[in-house]
PDB file of C-alpha atoms in Angstrom:
ATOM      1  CA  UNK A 126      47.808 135.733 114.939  1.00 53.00           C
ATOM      2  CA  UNK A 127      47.615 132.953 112.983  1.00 51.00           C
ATOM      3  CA  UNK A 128      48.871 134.451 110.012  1.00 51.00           C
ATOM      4  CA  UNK A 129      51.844 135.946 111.701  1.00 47.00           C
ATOM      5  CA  UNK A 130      52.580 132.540 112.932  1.00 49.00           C
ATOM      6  CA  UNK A 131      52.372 131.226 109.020  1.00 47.00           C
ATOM      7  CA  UNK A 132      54.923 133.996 108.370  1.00 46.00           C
ATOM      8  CA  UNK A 133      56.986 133.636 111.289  1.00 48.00           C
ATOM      9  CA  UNK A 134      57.617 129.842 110.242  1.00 45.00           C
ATOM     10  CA  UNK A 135      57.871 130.471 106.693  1.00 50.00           C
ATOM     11  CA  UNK A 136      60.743 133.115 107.457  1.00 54.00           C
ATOM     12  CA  UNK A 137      62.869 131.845 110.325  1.00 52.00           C
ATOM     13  CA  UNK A 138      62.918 127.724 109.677  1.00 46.00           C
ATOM     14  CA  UNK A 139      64.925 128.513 106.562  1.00 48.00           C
ATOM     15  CA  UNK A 140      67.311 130.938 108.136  1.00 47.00           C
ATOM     16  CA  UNK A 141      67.540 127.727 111.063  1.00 39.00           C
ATOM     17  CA  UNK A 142      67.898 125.139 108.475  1.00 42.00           C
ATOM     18  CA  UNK A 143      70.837 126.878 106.787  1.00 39.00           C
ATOM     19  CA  UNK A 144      72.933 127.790 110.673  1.00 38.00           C
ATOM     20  CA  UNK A 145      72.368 124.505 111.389  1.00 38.00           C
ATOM     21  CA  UNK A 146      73.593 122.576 108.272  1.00 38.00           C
ATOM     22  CA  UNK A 147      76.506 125.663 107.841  1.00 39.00           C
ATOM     23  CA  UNK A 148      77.515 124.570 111.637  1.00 38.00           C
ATOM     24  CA  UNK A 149      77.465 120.793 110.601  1.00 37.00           C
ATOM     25  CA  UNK A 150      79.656 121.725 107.554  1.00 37.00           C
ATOM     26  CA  UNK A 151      81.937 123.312 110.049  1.00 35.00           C
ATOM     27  CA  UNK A 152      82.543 121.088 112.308  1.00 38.00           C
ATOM     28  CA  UNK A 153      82.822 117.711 110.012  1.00 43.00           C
ATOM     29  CA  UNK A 154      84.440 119.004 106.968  1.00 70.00           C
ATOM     30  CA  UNK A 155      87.761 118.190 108.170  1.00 89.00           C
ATOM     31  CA  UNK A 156      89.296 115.314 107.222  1.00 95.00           C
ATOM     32  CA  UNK A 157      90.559 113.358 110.384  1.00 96.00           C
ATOM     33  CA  UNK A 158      94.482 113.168 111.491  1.00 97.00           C
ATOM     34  CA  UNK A 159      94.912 109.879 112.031  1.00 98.00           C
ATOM     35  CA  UNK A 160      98.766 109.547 112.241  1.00 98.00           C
ATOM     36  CA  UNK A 161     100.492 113.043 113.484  1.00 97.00           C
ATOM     37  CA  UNK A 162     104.043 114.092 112.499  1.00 96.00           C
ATOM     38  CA  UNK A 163     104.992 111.010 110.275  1.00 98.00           C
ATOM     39  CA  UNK A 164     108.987 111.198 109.116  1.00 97.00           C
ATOM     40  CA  UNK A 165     110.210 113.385 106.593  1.00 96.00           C
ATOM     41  CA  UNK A 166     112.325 112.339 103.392  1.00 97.00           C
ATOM     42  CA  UNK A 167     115.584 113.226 104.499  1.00 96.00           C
ATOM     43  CA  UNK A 168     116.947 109.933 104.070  1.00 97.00           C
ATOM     44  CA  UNK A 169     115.617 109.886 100.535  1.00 98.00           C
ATOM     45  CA  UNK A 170     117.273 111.883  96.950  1.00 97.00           C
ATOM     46  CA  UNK A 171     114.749 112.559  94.390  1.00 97.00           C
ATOM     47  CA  UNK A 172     115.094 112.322  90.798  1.00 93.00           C
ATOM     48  CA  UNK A 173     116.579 115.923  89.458  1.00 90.00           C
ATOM     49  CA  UNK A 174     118.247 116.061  92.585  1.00 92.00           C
ATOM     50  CA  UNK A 175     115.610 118.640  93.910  1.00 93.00           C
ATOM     51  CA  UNK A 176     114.739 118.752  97.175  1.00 94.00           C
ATOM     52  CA  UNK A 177     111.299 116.968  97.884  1.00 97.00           C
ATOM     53  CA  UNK A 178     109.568 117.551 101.450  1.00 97.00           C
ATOM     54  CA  UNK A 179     106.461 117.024 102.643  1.00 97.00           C
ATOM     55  CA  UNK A 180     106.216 119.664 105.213  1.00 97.00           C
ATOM     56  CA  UNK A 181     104.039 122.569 103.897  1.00 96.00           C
ATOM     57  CA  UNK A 182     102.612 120.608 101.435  1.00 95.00           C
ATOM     58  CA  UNK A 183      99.348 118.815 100.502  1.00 96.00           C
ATOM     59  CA  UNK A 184     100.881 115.546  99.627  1.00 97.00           C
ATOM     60  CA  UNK A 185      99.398 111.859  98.031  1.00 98.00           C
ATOM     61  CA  UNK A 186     102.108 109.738  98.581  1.00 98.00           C
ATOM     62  CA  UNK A 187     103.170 106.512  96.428  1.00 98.00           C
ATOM     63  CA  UNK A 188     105.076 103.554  98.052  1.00 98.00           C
ATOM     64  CA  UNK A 189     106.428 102.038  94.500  1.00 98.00           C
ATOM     65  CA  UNK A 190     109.595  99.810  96.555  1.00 98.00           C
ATOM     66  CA  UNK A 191     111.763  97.649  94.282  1.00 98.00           C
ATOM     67  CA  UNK A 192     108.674  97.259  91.160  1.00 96.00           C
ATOM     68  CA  UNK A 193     107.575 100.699  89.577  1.00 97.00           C
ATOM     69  CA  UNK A 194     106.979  98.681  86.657  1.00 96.00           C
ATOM     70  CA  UNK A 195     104.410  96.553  88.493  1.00 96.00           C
ATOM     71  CA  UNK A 196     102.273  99.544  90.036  1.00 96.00           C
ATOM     72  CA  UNK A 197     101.956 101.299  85.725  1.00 96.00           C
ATOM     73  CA  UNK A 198      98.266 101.030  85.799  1.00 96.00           C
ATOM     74  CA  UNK A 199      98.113 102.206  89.732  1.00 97.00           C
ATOM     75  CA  UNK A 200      99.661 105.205  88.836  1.00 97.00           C
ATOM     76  CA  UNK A 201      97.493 105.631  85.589  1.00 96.00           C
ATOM     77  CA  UNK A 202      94.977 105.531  87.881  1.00 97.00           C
ATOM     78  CA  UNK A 203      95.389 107.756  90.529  1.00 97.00           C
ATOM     79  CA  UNK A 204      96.615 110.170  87.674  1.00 96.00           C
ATOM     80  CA  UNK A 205      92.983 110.012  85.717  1.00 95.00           C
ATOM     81  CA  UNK A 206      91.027 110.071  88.927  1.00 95.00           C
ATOM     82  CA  UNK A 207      92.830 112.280  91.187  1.00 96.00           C
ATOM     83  CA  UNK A 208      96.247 114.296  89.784  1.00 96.00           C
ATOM     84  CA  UNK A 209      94.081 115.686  86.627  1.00 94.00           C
ATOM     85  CA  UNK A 210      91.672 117.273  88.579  1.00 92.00           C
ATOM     86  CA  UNK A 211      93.785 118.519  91.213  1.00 93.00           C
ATOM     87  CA  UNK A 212      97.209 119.191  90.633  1.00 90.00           C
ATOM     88  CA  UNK A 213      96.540 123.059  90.074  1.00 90.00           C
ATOM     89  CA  UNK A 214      96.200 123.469  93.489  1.00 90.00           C
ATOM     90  CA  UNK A 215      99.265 125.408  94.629  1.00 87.00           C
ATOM     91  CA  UNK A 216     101.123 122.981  97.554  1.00 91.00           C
ATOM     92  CA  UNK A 217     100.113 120.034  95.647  1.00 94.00           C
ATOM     93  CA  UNK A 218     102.074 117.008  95.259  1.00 96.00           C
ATOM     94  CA  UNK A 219     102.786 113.790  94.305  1.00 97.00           C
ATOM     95  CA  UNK A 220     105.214 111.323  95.593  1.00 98.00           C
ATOM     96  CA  UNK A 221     106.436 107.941  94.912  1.00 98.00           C
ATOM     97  CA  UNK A 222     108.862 106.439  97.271  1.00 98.00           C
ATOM     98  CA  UNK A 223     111.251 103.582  94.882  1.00 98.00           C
ATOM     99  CA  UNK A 224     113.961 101.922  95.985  1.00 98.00           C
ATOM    100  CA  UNK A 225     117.652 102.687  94.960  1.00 98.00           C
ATOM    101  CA  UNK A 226     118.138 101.951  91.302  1.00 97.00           C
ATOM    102  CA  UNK A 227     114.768 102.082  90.026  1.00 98.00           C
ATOM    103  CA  UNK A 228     115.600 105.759  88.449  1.00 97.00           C
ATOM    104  CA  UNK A 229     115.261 104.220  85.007  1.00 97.00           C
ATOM    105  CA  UNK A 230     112.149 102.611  85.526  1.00 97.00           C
ATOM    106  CA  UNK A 231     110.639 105.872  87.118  1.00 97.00           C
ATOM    107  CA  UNK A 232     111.764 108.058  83.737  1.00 97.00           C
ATOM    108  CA  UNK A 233     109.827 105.813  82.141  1.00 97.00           C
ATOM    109  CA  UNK A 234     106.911 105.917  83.756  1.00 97.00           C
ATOM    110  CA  UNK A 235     107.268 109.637  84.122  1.00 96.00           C
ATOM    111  CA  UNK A 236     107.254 109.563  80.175  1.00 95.00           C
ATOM    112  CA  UNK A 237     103.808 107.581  79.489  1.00 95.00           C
ATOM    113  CA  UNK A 238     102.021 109.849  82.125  1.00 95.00           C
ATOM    114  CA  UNK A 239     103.501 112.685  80.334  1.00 94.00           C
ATOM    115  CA  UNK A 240     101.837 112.049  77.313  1.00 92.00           C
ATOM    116  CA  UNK A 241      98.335 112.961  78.578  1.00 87.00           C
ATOM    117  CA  UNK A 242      99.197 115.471  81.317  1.00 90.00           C
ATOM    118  CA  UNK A 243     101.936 118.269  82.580  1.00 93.00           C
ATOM    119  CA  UNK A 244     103.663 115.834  85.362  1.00 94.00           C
ATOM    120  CA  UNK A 245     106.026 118.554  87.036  1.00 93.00           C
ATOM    121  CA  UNK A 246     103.745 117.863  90.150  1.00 95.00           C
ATOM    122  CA  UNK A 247     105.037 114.118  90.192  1.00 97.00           C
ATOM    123  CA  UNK A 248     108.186 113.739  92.216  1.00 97.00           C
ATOM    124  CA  UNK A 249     110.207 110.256  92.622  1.00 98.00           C
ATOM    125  CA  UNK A 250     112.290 110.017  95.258  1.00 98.00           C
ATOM    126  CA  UNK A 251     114.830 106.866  96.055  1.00 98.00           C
ATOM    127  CA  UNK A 252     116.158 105.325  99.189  1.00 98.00           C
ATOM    128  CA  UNK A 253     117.580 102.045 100.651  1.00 98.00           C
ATOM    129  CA  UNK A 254     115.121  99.088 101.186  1.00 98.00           C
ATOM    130  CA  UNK A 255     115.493  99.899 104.939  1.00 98.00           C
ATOM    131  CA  UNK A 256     114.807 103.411 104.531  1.00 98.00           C
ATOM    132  CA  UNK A 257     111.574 102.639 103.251  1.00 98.00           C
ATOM    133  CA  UNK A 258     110.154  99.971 105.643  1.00 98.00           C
ATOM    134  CA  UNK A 259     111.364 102.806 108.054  1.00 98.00           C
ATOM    135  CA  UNK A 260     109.448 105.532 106.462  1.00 98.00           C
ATOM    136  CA  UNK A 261     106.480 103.265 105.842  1.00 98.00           C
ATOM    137  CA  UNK A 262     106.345 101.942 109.530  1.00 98.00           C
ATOM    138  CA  UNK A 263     106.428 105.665 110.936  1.00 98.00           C
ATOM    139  CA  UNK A 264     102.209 105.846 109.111  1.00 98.00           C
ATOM    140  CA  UNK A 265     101.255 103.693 111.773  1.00 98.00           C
ATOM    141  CA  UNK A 266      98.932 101.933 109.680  1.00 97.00           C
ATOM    142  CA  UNK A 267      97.241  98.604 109.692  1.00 95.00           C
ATOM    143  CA  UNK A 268      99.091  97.892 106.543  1.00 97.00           C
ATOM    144  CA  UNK A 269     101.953  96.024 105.297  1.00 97.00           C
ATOM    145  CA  UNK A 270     104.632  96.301 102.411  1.00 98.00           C
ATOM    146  CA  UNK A 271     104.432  93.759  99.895  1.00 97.00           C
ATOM    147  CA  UNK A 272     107.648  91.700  99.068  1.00 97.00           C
ATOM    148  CA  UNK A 273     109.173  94.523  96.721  1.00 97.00           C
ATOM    149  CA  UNK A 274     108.853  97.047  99.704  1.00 98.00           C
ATOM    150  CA  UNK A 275     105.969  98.271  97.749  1.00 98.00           C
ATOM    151  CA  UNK A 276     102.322  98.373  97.929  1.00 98.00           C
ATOM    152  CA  UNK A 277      99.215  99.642  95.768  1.00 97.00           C
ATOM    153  CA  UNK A 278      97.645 101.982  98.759  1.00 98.00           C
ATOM    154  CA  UNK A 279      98.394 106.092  98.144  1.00 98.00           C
ATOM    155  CA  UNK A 280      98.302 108.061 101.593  1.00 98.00           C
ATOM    156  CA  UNK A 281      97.467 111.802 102.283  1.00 98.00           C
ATOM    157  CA  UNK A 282      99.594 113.744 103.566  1.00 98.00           C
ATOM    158  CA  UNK A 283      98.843 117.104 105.074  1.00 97.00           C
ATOM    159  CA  UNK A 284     100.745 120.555 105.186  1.00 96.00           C
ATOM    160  CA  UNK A 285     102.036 118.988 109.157  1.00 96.00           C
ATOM    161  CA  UNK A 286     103.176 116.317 107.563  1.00 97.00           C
ATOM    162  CA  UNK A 287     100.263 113.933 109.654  1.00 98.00           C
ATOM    163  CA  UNK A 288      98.694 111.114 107.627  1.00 98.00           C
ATOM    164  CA  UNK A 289      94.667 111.833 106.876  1.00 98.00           C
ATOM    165  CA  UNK A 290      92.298 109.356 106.492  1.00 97.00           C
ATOM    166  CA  UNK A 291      88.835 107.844 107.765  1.00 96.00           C
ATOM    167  CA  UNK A 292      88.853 106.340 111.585  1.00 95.00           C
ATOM    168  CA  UNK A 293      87.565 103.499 112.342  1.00 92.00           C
ATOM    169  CA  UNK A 294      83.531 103.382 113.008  1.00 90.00           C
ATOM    170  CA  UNK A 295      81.011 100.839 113.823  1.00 84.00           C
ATOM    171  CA  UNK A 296      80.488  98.765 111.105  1.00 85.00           C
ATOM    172  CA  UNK A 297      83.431 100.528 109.305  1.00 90.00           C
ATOM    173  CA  UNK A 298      87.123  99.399 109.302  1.00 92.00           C
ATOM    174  CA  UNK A 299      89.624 103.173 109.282  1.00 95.00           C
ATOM    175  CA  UNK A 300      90.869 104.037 105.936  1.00 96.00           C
ATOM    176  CA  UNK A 301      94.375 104.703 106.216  1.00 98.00           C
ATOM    177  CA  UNK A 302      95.333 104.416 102.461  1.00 98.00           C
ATOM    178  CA  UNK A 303      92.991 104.218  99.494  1.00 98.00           C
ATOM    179  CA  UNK A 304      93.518 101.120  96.671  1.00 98.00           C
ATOM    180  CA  UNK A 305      94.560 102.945  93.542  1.00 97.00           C
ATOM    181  CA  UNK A 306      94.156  99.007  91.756  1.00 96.00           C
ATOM    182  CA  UNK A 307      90.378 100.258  92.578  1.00 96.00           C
ATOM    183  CA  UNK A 308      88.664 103.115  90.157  1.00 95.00           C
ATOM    184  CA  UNK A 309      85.823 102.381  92.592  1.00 95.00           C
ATOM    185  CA  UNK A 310      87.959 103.497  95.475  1.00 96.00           C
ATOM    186  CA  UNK A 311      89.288 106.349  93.957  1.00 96.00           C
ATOM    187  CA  UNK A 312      86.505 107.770  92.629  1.00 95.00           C
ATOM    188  CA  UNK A 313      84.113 106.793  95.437  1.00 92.00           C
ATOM    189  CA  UNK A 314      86.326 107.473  98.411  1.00 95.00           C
ATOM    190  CA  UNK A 315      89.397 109.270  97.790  1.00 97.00           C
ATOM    191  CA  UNK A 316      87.725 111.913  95.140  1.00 96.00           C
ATOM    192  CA  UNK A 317      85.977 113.128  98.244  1.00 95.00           C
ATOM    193  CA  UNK A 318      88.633 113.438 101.190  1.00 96.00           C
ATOM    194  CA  UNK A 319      90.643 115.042  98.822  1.00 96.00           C
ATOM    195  CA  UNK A 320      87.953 117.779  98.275  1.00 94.00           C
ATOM    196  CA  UNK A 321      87.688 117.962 101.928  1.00 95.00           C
ATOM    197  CA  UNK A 322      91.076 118.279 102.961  1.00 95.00           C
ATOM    198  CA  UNK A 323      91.604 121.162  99.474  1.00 93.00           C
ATOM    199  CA  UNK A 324      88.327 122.724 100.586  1.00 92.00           C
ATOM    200  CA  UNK A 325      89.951 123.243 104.586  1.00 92.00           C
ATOM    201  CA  UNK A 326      93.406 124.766 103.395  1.00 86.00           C
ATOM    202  CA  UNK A 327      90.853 127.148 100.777  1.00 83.00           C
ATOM    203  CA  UNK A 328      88.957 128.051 103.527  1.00 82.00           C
ATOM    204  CA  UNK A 329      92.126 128.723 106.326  1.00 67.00           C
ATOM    205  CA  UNK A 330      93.883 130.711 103.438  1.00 63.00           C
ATOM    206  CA  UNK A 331      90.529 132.960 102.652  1.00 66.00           C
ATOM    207  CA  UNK A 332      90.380 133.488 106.664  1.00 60.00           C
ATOM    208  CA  UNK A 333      94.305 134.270 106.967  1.00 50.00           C
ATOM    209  CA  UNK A 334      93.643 136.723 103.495  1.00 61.00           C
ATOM    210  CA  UNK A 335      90.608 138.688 104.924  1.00 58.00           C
ATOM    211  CA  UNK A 336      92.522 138.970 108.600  1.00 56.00           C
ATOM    212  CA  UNK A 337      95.637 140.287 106.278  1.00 52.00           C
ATOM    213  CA  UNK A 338      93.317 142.989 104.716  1.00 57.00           C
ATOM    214  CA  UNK A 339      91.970 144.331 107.651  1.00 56.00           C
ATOM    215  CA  UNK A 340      95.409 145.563 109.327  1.00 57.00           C
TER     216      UNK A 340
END
C-alpha cells in the first residue's frame, strides 16, 4: 500500500503542479487595461501622408511635442531595447506624436535610427499643440506634458485602442508609461509587458486559427 502511495505521489503531484501553474499563467498573463478606448489620431497627418491608426494595432506610442531633437537618445533607446526585438511582429507599431512643423526634425531622426535598423515600423505623426494636450489628456494618466507638449514616458497601446499598463498595488505606484531616459526601465519593466501583451494576441490568434480549421 505503501508503495502505491510512493507511486501515486510521484505521478499525480507533477501532473497538479503543472494545472495549477498553467491556470496561474492563464489567468495573470494579461497585461491590465488601465485606460479603455483612448482617442484616435484623426486630428493628426503623419509624415508620407499615410494613414496612421491605432485601432487594430499593437501600438508603443511616443509623445515627442515641440522638441524631437531633445528626446534623440529616448528614442535610441526604446529602439535598442524594445523596436529591435519586436518590430517583426505583424500589427506592430511605433508612434511619435510632434507638433506641427517638426517634420524636419523627425526625417532626421528617422535617418540616424535608420542606420542600425529597417524603421518602416516608425510612424510620425503631427498635430496642433492643442491637439496633443487633447490626445494626451484622453490616457487618463497621472502624468503631465512637459513645457514642449512633450514628455520622455512611451505608452502601450492595444489592438482596442485602451492604454496597458501596471495598476496600482500596495507598496506599488500604477505604471501608466515606462521612462525610455531609463535602460533600467526598459529592460526591467517594459521588456516584459510587452512579451505579455505579444504573447496574449499569439495565443488569441492560435485559438481563432485552430477554431478556423475545424469548420
Amino acid at each position: 500500500m505503501k508503495k502505491f502511495l510512493v507511486l501515486g505521489v510521484l505521478f499525480i503531484l507533477p501532473i497538479v503542479a503543472y494545472l495549477f501553474f498553467s491556470s496561474g499563467v492563464n489567468n495573470f498573463a494579461k497585461l491590465p487595461v488601465l485606460t479603455p478606448q483612448i482617442s484616435n489620431l484623426e486630428d493628426f497627418t503623419s509624415l508620407d501622408g499615410s494613414e496612421v491608426v491605432l485601432d487594430n494595432k499593437i501600438t508603443i506610442l511616443s509623445i515627442y511635442g515641440s522638441n524631437i531633437e531633445a528626446k534623440e537618445g529616448n528614442a535610441f533607446n526604446l529602439n535598442e531595447k524594445i523596436y529591435d526585438k519586436n518590430y517583426n511582429f505583424e500589427d506592430f507599431q511605433f508612434v511619435v506624436i510632434a507638433e506641427n512643423g517638426m517634420q524636419d526634425q523627425a526625417k532626421a531622426l528617422l535617418k540616424e535610427l535608420s542606420t542600425t535598423i529597417d524603421t518602416r515600423k516608425w510612424k510620425f505623426v503631427f498635430g496642433s499643440s492643442t491637439a496633443i494636450q487633447s490626445f494626451f489628456d484622453s490616457l487618463k494618466t497621472d502624468l503631465d506634458l512637459d513645457e514642449y507638449l512633450g514628455t520622455p514616458k512611451v505608452f502601450i497601446i492595444d489592438k482596442d485602442r485602451s492604454l496597458r499598463g501596471r495598476p496600482k498595488e500596495e507598496g506599488e505606484e500604477a505604471v501608466y508609461g515606462y521612462n525610455t531616459s531609463s535602460v533600467a526601465d526598459l529592460t526591467n519593466t517594459m521588456t516584459d509587458d510587452v512579451k505579455v501583451i505579444l504573447a496574449e494576441y499569439r495565443l488569441a490568434l492560435k485559438k481563432y486559427n485552430r477554431k478556423e480549421a475545424l469548420k
